[in-house]
PDB file of C-alpha atoms in Angstrom:
ATOM      1  CA  THR G   1      19.712  67.747  54.284  1.00  0.00           C
ATOM      2  CA  ASP G   2      16.099  66.661  54.394  1.00  0.00           C
ATOM      3  CA  SER G   3      16.167  66.534  58.207  1.00  0.00           C
ATOM      4  CA  ASN G   4      14.968  69.302  60.506  1.00  0.00           C
ATOM      5  CA  ARG G   5      16.993  67.630  63.254  1.00  0.00           C
ATOM      6  CA  TYR G   6      20.252  67.896  61.301  1.00  0.00           C
ATOM      7  CA  ALA G   7      19.382  71.405  60.129  1.00  0.00           C
ATOM      8  CA  ASP G   8      18.853  72.478  63.743  1.00  0.00           C
ATOM      9  CA  GLU G   9      22.138  70.857  64.754  1.00  0.00           C
ATOM     10  CA  GLY G  10      23.956  72.779  62.023  1.00  0.00           C
ATOM     11  CA  LYS G  11      22.319  76.040  63.061  1.00  0.00           C
ATOM     12  CA  LYS G  12      23.675  75.551  66.611  1.00  0.00           C
ATOM     13  CA  TYR G  13      27.146  75.838  65.095  1.00  0.00           C
ATOM     14  CA  GLY G  14      26.369  78.875  62.962  1.00  0.00           C
ATOM     15  CA  LEU G  15      25.525  77.169  59.680  1.00  0.00           C
ATOM     16  CA  GLN G  16      22.880  78.644  57.426  1.00  0.00           C
ATOM     17  CA  VAL G  17      20.194  76.217  56.310  1.00  0.00           C
ATOM     18  CA  PRO G  18      18.130  78.233  53.828  1.00  0.00           C
ATOM     19  CA  PHE G  19      16.078  75.229  52.641  1.00  0.00           C
ATOM     20  CA  LEU G  20      15.558  71.505  53.143  1.00  0.00           C
ATOM     21  CA  ARG G  21      15.761  68.842  50.473  1.00  0.00           C
ATOM     22  CA  PRO G  22      12.230  67.626  49.630  1.00  0.00           C
ATOM     23  CA  ASP G  23      11.103  64.069  50.382  1.00  0.00           C
ATOM     24  CA  LEU G  24      11.068  63.347  46.646  1.00  0.00           C
ATOM     25  CA  LEU G  25      14.875  63.791  46.651  1.00  0.00           C
ATOM     26  CA  SER G  26      15.452  61.893  49.895  1.00  0.00           C
ATOM     27  CA  THR G  27      14.972  58.305  48.789  1.00  0.00           C
ATOM     28  CA  ASP G  28      17.463  55.464  48.352  1.00  0.00           C
ATOM     29  CA  ASN G  29      17.197  55.951  44.588  1.00  0.00           C
ATOM     30  CA  THR G  30      17.947  59.678  44.589  1.00  0.00           C
ATOM     31  CA  THR G  31      21.122  60.524  42.716  1.00  0.00           C
ATOM     32  CA  ALA G  32      23.734  63.018  43.854  1.00  0.00           C
ATOM     33  CA  ILE G  33      23.177  64.851  40.566  1.00  0.00           C
ATOM     34  CA  ASP G  34      19.463  65.310  41.363  1.00  0.00           C
ATOM     35  CA  THR G  35      20.314  66.778  44.774  1.00  0.00           C
ATOM     36  CA  MET G  36      22.925  69.101  43.221  1.00  0.00           C
ATOM     37  CA  VAL G  37      20.446  70.411  40.656  1.00  0.00           C
ATOM     38  CA  HIS G  38      17.906  71.018  43.422  1.00  0.00           C
ATOM     39  CA  ALA G  39      20.473  72.773  45.639  1.00  0.00           C
ATOM     40  CA  LEU G  40      21.574  74.962  42.727  1.00  0.00           C
ATOM     41  CA  GLN G  41      18.035  75.967  41.788  1.00  0.00           C
ATOM     42  CA  GLU G  42      16.956  76.631  45.386  1.00  0.00           C
ATOM     43  CA  SER G  43      20.139  78.592  46.141  1.00  0.00           C
ATOM     44  CA  GLU G  44      19.614  80.793  43.099  1.00  0.00           C
ATOM     45  CA  LYS G  45      16.055  81.514  44.272  1.00  0.00           C
ATOM     46  CA  VAL G  46      16.876  82.081  47.940  1.00  0.00           C
ATOM     47  CA  PHE G  47      19.980  84.211  47.393  1.00  0.00           C
ATOM     48  CA  ASP G  48      18.801  85.857  44.158  1.00  0.00           C
ATOM     49  CA  ILE G  49      22.147  85.081  42.511  1.00  0.00           C
ATOM     50  CA  GLU G  50      22.933  83.158  39.359  1.00  0.00           C
ATOM     51  CA  PHE G  51      25.808  80.743  39.973  1.00  0.00           C
ATOM     52  CA  ASP G  52      28.287  79.593  37.309  1.00  0.00           C
ATOM     53  CA  ILE G  53      30.163  76.950  39.306  1.00  0.00           C
ATOM     54  CA  LEU G  54      29.197  74.521  42.034  1.00  0.00           C
ATOM     55  CA  LEU G  55      31.701  73.337  44.626  1.00  0.00           C
ATOM     56  CA  ILE G  56      30.649  70.092  46.265  1.00  0.00           C
ATOM     57  CA  ILE G  57      32.189  69.327  49.641  1.00  0.00           C
ATOM     58  CA  GLU G  58      31.169  65.966  51.076  1.00  0.00           C
ATOM     59  CA  PRO G  59      30.969  65.872  54.880  1.00  0.00           C
ATOM     60  CA  THR G  60      32.068  62.226  54.858  1.00  0.00           C
ATOM     61  CA  SER G  61      35.588  63.254  53.786  1.00  0.00           C
ATOM     62  CA  PRO G  62      36.922  65.321  56.709  1.00  0.00           C
ATOM     63  CA  PHE G  63      40.624  65.458  55.789  1.00  0.00           C
ATOM     64  CA  ARG G  64      40.227  68.256  53.247  1.00  0.00           C
ATOM     65  CA  ILE G  65      42.452  71.297  53.524  1.00  0.00           C
ATOM     66  CA  ALA G  66      42.117  74.765  52.016  1.00  0.00           C
ATOM     67  CA  SER G  67      44.679  74.051  49.301  1.00  0.00           C
ATOM     68  CA  ASP G  68      42.485  71.184  48.023  1.00  0.00           C
ATOM     69  CA  ILE G  69      39.586  73.550  47.450  1.00  0.00           C
ATOM     70  CA  GLU G  70      41.827  76.227  45.948  1.00  0.00           C
ATOM     71  CA  GLY G  71      43.510  73.682  43.672  1.00  0.00           C
ATOM     72  CA  VAL G  72      40.239  72.245  42.399  1.00  0.00           C
ATOM     73  CA  CYS G  73      38.872  75.706  41.608  1.00  0.00           C
ATOM     74  CA  ARG G  74      42.123  76.759  39.910  1.00  0.00           C
ATOM     75  CA  GLU G  75      42.168  73.562  37.829  1.00  0.00           C
ATOM     76  CA  LEU G  76      38.595  74.187  36.663  1.00  0.00           C
ATOM     77  CA  VAL G  77      39.091  77.827  35.698  1.00  0.00           C
ATOM     78  CA  GLU G  78      42.613  77.673  34.246  1.00  0.00           C
ATOM     79  CA  ASN G  79      41.823  74.658  32.053  1.00  0.00           C
ATOM     80  CA  ASN G  80      38.311  75.638  30.978  1.00  0.00           C
ATOM     81  CA  ALA G  81      37.129  72.284  32.317  1.00  0.00           C
ATOM     82  CA  ASP G  82      33.557  71.075  32.740  1.00  0.00           C
ATOM     83  CA  SER G  83      34.440  69.656  36.132  1.00  0.00           C
ATOM     84  CA  VAL G  84      37.290  68.722  38.448  1.00  0.00           C
ATOM     85  CA  VAL G  85      37.263  65.671  40.697  1.00  0.00           C
ATOM     86  CA  CYS G  86      39.571  65.043  43.656  1.00  0.00           C
ATOM     87  CA  VAL G  87      41.078  61.590  43.251  1.00  0.00           C
ATOM     88  CA  SER G  88      43.548  59.375  45.087  1.00  0.00           C
ATOM     89  CA  PRO G  89      45.561  56.437  43.771  1.00  0.00           C
ATOM     90  CA  LEU G  90      43.624  53.211  44.241  1.00  0.00           C
ATOM     91  CA  ASP G  91      45.303  50.702  46.535  1.00  0.00           C
ATOM     92  CA  THR G  92      46.543  47.833  44.359  1.00  0.00           C
ATOM     93  CA  LYS G  93      44.784  45.412  46.734  1.00  0.00           C
ATOM     94  CA  CYS G  94      41.528  46.844  45.344  1.00  0.00           C
ATOM     95  CA  HIS G  95      42.540  46.771  41.679  1.00  0.00           C
ATOM     96  CA  PRO G  96      39.870  45.175  39.424  1.00  0.00           C
ATOM     97  CA  ALA G  97      42.496  42.853  37.918  1.00  0.00           C
ATOM     98  CA  LYS G  98      42.990  41.339  41.389  1.00  0.00           C
ATOM     99  CA  ALA G  99      39.287  41.178  42.228  1.00  0.00           C
ATOM    100  CA  LEU G 100      37.367  37.922  42.360  1.00  0.00           C
ATOM    101  CA  ILE G 101      33.725  36.987  41.918  1.00  0.00           C
ATOM    102  CA  MET G 102      32.192  34.273  44.084  1.00  0.00           C
ATOM    103  CA  GLN G 103      29.218  32.239  42.871  1.00  0.00           C
ATOM    104  CA  ASN G 104      28.091  29.152  44.789  1.00  0.00           C
ATOM    105  CA  ASN G 105      31.307  29.386  46.825  1.00  0.00           C
ATOM    106  CA  ARG G 106      33.430  29.153  43.655  1.00  0.00           C
ATOM    107  CA  LEU G 107      35.842  31.889  42.739  1.00  0.00           C
ATOM    108  CA  GLN G 108      36.698  33.309  39.364  1.00  0.00           C
ATOM    109  CA  HIS G 109      38.590  36.377  38.244  1.00  0.00           C
ATOM    110  CA  TYR G 110      36.560  39.552  37.857  1.00  0.00           C
ATOM    111  CA  GLU G 111      38.716  40.461  34.853  1.00  0.00           C
ATOM    112  CA  ARG G 112      40.095  37.858  32.440  1.00  0.00           C
ATOM    113  CA  ARG G 113      43.577  39.285  32.686  1.00  0.00           C
ATOM    114  CA  GLY G 114      43.507  38.654  36.443  1.00  0.00           C
ATOM    115  CA  LYS G 115      45.001  35.186  36.006  1.00  0.00           C
ATOM    116  CA  ASP G 116      48.069  36.751  34.373  1.00  0.00           C
ATOM    117  CA  ILE G 117      48.731  39.242  37.184  1.00  0.00           C
ATOM    118  CA  THR G 118      51.403  37.761  39.424  1.00  0.00           C
ATOM    119  CA  ALA G 119      52.842  40.958  40.949  1.00  0.00           C
ATOM    120  CA  ARG G 120      51.380  44.343  41.844  1.00  0.00           C
ATOM    121  CA  GLN G 121      54.046  45.989  39.706  1.00  0.00           C
ATOM    122  CA  GLN G 122      52.179  44.673  36.644  1.00  0.00           C
ATOM    123  CA  LEU G 123      49.151  46.793  37.508  1.00  0.00           C
ATOM    124  CA  GLU G 124      48.612  50.247  36.065  1.00  0.00           C
ATOM    125  CA  THR G 125      47.789  52.977  38.553  1.00  0.00           C
ATOM    126  CA  LEU G 126      44.063  53.532  38.877  1.00  0.00           C
ATOM    127  CA  TYR G 127      42.384  56.397  40.684  1.00  0.00           C
ATOM    128  CA  ALA G 128      39.261  56.641  42.820  1.00  0.00           C
ATOM    129  CA  ARG G 129      37.147  59.629  43.716  1.00  0.00           C
ATOM    130  CA  ASN G 130      37.947  60.465  47.315  1.00  0.00           C
ATOM    131  CA  GLY G 131      35.064  62.826  48.163  1.00  0.00           C
ATOM    132  CA  ILE G 132      37.309  65.688  49.280  1.00  0.00           C
ATOM    133  CA  CYS G 133      35.676  68.064  46.804  1.00  0.00           C
ATOM    134  CA  TYR G 134      34.350  68.448  43.295  1.00  0.00           C
ATOM    135  CA  ALA G 135      33.828  71.504  41.135  1.00  0.00           C
ATOM    136  CA  ILE G 136      31.414  71.508  38.224  1.00  0.00           C
ATOM    137  CA  THR G 137      30.099  74.204  35.944  1.00  0.00           C
ATOM    138  CA  LYS G 138      26.399  74.901  36.053  1.00  0.00           C
ATOM    139  CA  GLU G 139      26.219  74.291  32.307  1.00  0.00           C
ATOM    140  CA  CYS G 140      27.808  70.847  32.654  1.00  0.00           C
ATOM    141  CA  LEU G 141      25.553  69.871  35.547  1.00  0.00           C
ATOM    142  CA  LEU G 142      22.343  70.895  33.811  1.00  0.00           C
ATOM    143  CA  ASN G 143      23.250  69.676  30.308  1.00  0.00           C
ATOM    144  CA  ASN G 144      25.152  66.463  31.025  1.00  0.00           C
ATOM    145  CA  LYS G 145      23.654  65.374  34.350  1.00  0.00           C
ATOM    146  CA  ASP G 146      27.059  63.882  35.155  1.00  0.00           C
ATOM    147  CA  ILE G 147      30.257  65.056  36.800  1.00  0.00           C
ATOM    148  CA  ILE G 148      32.525  63.045  34.508  1.00  0.00           C
ATOM    149  CA  THR G 149      32.728  64.274  30.903  1.00  0.00           C
ATOM    150  CA  ASP G 150      35.443  64.394  28.256  1.00  0.00           C
ATOM    151  CA  LYS G 151      36.440  67.772  29.764  1.00  0.00           C
ATOM    152  CA  THR G 152      36.817  66.541  33.357  1.00  0.00           C
ATOM    153  CA  ARG G 153      40.144  67.163  35.061  1.00  0.00           C
ATOM    154  CA  ALA G 154      41.675  65.391  38.046  1.00  0.00           C
ATOM    155  CA  PHE G 155      43.053  66.970  41.194  1.00  0.00           C
ATOM    156  CA  LEU G 156      45.382  64.392  42.702  1.00  0.00           C
ATOM    157  CA  VAL G 157      45.551  63.947  46.484  1.00  0.00           C
ATOM    158  CA  GLU G 158      48.233  61.495  47.572  1.00  0.00           C
ATOM    159  CA  ARG G 159      48.086  61.881  51.369  1.00  0.00           C
ATOM    160  CA  HIS G 160      46.058  59.677  53.718  1.00  0.00           C
ATOM    161  CA  ILE G 161      42.338  60.332  53.483  1.00  0.00           C
ATOM    162  CA  VAL G 162      39.340  58.738  55.164  1.00  0.00           C
ATOM    163  CA  ASN G 163      35.737  58.458  54.058  1.00  0.00           C
ATOM    164  CA  ILE G 164      33.398  58.271  57.034  1.00  0.00           C
ATOM    165  CA  ASP G 165      30.727  55.666  56.419  1.00  0.00           C
ATOM    166  CA  GLU G 166      30.598  53.940  59.796  1.00  0.00           C
ATOM    167  CA  LEU G 167      31.912  54.273  63.362  1.00  0.00           C
ATOM    168  CA  ILE G 168      35.173  52.437  62.671  1.00  0.00           C
ATOM    169  CA  ASP G 169      36.009  55.065  60.037  1.00  0.00           C
ATOM    170  CA  ILE G 170      35.711  57.795  62.674  1.00  0.00           C
ATOM    171  CA  LYS G 171      37.983  55.815  65.002  1.00  0.00           C
ATOM    172  CA  TRP G 172      40.495  55.331  62.161  1.00  0.00           C
ATOM    173  CA  ALA G 173      40.426  59.068  61.378  1.00  0.00           C
ATOM    174  CA  GLU G 174      41.017  59.907  65.042  1.00  0.00           C
ATOM    175  CA  PHE G 175      43.947  57.479  65.166  1.00  0.00           C
ATOM    176  CA  LEU G 176      45.542  58.971  62.044  1.00  0.00           C
ATOM    177  CA  ILE G 177      45.328  62.485  63.490  1.00  0.00           C
ATOM    178  CA  GLN G 178      46.436  61.583  67.032  1.00  0.00           C
ATOM    179  CA  SER G 179      49.363  59.492  65.803  1.00  0.00           C
ATOM    180  CA  GLY G 180      50.564  62.280  63.515  1.00  0.00           C
ATOM    181  CA  PHE G 181      50.056  60.348  60.267  1.00  0.00           C
ATOM    182  CA  VAL G 182      47.691  63.101  59.125  1.00  0.00           C
ATOM    183  CA  LYS G 183      48.287  66.798  59.675  1.00  0.00           C
ATOM    184  CA  LEU G 184      45.388  69.024  58.736  1.00  0.00           C
ATOM    185  CA  THR G 185      47.272  72.094  57.560  1.00  0.00           C
ATOM    186  CA  THR G 186      47.113  73.848  54.217  1.00  0.00           C
TER     187      THR G 186
END
């Protein structure tokens, strides 16, 4: 974080906050990669340890379980991967072949093949990053400045997940837990 307020809130719950992100890396144009590089470099200084692997856990994806983290790390190490990304199947309602572009209140297909798609069964399965966690080698982060390379592996999560971006997402997450649709066990 770049916020003393959020750092103090975390400390109330026992979190360590060894450094804050500088203003330079707290703009709307700051990339996640830039913040990861900064966190890596500062952590190595503060803890006097050289890290080989970074594990990124996004707070906006609260339905992670221990086996997700273990699986991502195992996938990285056992396959000599540059990185591993947690993904979920993309809902076919969001498939690019079904997407439309609107200009001057006129619609057209986002993809040319969209006009030929008449049933969801015609669509290949696509995957989206779900934010549960990522693992990336230090070498990949510093040399490629990207999480996705030709040596990136997927860790598939097929259960319900939620990304918290606004209040309704929190309400939806609460509903899924209270109704039993989501069970947060390993």
